[in-house]
Coordinates of C-alpha atoms in Angstrom, one line a residue:
X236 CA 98.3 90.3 110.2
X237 CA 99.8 86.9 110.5
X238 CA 104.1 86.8 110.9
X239 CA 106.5 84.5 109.7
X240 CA 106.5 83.7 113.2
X241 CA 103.1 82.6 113.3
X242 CA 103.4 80.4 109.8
X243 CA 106.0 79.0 111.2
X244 CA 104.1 77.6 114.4
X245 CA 101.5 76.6 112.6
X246 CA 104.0 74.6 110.2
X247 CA 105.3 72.7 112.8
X248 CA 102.4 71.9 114.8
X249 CA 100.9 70.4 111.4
X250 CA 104.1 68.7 111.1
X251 CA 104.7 67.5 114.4
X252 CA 108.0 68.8 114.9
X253 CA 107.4 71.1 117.9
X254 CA 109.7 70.1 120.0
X255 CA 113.9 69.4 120.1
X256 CA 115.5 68.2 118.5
X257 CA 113.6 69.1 115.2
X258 CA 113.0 66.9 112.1
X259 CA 113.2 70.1 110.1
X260 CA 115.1 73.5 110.9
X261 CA 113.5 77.3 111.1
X262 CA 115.5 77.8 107.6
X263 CA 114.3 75.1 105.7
X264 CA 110.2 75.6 106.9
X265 CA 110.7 79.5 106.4
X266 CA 112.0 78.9 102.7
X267 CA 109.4 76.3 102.1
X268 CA 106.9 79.3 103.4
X269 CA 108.2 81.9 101.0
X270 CA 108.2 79.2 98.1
X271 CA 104.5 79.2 98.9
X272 CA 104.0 82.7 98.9
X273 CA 105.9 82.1 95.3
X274 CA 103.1 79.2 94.2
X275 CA 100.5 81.1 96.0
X276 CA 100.8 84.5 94.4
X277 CA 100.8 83.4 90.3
X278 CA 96.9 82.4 91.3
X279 CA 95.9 84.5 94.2
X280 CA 98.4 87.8 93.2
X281 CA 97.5 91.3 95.5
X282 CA 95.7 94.2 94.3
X283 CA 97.7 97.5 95.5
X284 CA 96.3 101.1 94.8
X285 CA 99.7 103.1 93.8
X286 CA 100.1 106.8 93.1
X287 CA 102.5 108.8 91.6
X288 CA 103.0 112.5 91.3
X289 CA 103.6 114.3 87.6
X290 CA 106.0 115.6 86.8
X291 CA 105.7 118.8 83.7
X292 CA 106.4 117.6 80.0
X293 CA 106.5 113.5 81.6
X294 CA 105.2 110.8 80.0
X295 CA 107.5 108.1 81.5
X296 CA 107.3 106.9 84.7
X297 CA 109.4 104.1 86.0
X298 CA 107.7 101.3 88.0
X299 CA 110.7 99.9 89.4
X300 CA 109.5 100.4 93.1
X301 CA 106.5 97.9 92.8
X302 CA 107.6 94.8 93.3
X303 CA 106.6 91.8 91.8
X304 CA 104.5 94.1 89.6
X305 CA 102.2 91.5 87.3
X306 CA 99.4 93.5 85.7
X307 CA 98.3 96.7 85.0
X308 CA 94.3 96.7 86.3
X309 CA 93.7 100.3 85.8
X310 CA 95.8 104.0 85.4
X311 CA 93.5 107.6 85.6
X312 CA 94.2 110.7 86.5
X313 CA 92.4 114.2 87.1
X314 CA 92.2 116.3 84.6
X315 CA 92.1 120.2 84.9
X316 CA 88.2 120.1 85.0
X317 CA 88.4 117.9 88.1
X318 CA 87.4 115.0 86.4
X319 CA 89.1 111.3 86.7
X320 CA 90.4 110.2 83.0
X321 CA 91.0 106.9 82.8
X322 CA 93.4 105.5 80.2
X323 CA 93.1 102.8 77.5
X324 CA 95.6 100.4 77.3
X325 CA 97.4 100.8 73.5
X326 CA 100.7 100.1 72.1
X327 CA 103.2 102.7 72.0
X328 CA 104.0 101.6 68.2
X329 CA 100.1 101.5 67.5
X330 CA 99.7 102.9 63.8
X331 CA 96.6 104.7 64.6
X332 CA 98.8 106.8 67.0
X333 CA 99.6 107.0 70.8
X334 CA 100.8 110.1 72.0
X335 CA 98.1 112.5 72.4
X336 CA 95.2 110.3 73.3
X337 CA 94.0 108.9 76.5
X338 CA 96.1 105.8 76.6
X339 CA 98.8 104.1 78.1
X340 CA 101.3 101.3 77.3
X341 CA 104.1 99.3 79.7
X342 CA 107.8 98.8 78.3
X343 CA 110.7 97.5 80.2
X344 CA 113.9 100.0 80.2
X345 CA 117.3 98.7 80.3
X346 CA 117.2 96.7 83.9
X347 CA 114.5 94.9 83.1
X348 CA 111.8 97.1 85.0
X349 CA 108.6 98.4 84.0
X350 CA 107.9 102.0 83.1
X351 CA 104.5 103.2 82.5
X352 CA 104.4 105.1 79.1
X353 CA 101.4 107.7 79.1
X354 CA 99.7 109.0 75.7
X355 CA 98.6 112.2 77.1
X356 CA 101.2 114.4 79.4
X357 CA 99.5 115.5 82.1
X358 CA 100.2 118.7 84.0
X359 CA 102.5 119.5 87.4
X360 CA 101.6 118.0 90.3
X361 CA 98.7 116.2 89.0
X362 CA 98.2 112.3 90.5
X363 CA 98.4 108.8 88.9
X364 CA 96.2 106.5 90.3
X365 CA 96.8 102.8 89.3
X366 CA 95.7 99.9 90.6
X367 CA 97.6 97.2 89.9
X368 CA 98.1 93.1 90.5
X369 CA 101.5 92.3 92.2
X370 CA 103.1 89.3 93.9
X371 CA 102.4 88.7 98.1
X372 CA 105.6 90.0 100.2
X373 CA 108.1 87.5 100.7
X374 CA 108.9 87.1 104.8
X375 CA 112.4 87.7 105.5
X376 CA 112.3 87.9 108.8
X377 CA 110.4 86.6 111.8
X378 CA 108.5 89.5 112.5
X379 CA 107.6 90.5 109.1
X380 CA 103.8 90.4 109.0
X381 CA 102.5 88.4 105.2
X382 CA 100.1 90.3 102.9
X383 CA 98.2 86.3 102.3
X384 CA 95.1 86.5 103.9
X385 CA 94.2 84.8 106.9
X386 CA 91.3 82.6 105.1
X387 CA 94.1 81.4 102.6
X388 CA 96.8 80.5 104.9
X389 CA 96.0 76.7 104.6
X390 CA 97.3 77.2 101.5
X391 CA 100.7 77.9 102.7
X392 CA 100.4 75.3 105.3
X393 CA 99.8 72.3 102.8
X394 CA 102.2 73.8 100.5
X395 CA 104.7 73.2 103.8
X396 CA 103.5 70.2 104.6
X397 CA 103.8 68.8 100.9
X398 CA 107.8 70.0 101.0
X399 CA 108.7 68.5 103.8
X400 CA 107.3 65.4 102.9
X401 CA 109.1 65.4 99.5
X402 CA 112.3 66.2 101.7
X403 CA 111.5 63.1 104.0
X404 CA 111.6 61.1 100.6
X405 CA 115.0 62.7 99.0
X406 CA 117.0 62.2 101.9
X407 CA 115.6 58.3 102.4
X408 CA 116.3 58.0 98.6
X409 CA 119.7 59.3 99.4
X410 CA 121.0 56.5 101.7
X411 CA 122.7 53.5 101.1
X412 CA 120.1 50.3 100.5
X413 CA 117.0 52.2 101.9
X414 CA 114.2 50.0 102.8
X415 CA 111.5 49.7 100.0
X416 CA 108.7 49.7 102.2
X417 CA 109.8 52.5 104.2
X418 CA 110.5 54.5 100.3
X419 CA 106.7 53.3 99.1
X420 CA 105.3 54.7 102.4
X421 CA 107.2 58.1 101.9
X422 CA 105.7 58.4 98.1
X423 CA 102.7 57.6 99.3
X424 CA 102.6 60.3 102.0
X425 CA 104.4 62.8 99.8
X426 CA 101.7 61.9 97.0
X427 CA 99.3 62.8 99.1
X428 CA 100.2 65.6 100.8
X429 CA 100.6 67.3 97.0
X430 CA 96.8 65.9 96.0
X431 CA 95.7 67.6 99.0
X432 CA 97.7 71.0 98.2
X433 CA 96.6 70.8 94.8
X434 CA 92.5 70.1 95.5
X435 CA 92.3 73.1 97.7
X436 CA 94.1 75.6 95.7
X437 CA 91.5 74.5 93.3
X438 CA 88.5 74.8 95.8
X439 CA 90.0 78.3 96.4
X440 CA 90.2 79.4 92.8
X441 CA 86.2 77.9 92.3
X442 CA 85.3 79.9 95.2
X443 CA 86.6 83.0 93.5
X444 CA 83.7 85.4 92.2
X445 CA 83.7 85.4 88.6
X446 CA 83.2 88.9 88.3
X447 CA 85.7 91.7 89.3
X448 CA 88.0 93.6 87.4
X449 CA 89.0 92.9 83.8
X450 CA 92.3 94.3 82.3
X451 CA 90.9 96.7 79.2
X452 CA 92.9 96.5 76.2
X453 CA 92.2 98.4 73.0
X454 CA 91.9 96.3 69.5

């Protein structure tokens, strides 16, 4: 997998700011990458398989330990014949009933996080399987590896590119009598660099299959 070390290189050989002293600083390009993990992951979030152990007379468990959680794909469990039951998604306050049928509905508890709310209790020791759409890991470190794959890192790259060139902008726009010709060619290149962040995002999300997995909720 590709670090925060890695984005980063590729950042600043895109930007031209390889070498001392640098235009931009490791903090600014590394926030710019996590704000495009941010952008990135409300088109392109990350399917993650979780699974959780019951727990006798349980029908609540908490979700707090996904991260970014989003959506809900799929829950099932085994049931004592062997077989995998998957769950409908219902509401809890349905009036044609909840608990006691093969469903399942999300509520948030107190903090704020999720907690998966089952209609039928399922027996000790049984497994949850859920698969589920969350946001991409955010890089706090220079080691940390990103869950973006390596065909979308372009992505994060024009995303980069398009922020620094905004920051080139604010900080011309900031000084005293700036030239005009010098603040039209920064729009320009800031322009730009967005439309070109923008149009391949879209190519992206056109090359996405148009099947795959659809969230199943119960009229």
């Amino acid at each position: 997998m590709t670090t925060r070390k890695d984005i980063n290189d590729l950042c600043r050989r895109r930007l031209g700011d390889q070498f001392s002293p640098n235009e931009f600083t490791d903090l600014q390009i590394n926030q710019w990458i996590n704000d495009a993990i941010a952008d990135y992951s409300i088109y392109f979030p990350r399917q993650i398989a979780i699974s959780i152990s019951t727990q006798a007379g349980t029908c609540l468990y908490p979700l707090e330990n996904i991260a970014g959680l989003r959506s809900v794909l799929s829950v099932s469990y085994p049931s004592l014949e062997g077989e995998c039951t998957y769950l409908t998604r219902r509401s809890e306050r349905d009036r044609r009933g909840f608990y006691g049928r093969p469903v399942y509905d999300l509520k948030p508890d107190q903090t704020g996080h999720w907690v998966l709310v089952l209609g039928l209790t399922p027996p000790e020791g049984e497994t949850i399987s859920m698969l589920v759409e969350a946001d991409h890991l955010y890089l706090a470190s220079d080691p940390d590896e990103t869950t973006v794959p390596d065909l979308h890192l372009e992505l994060l790259l024009l995303f980069v590119r398009a922020a620094a060139m905004q920051e080139q902008l604010a900080q011309m726009s900031a000084q005293n009598e700036p030239s005009s010709l010098l603040l039209s060619t920064l729009g320009a290149n800031a322009n730009r660099a967005l439309n070109e962040y923008q149009q391949k995002k879209r190519e992206f999300l056109a090359g996405m299959s148009a099947g795959g997995m659809i969230q199943v909720w119960e009229n």
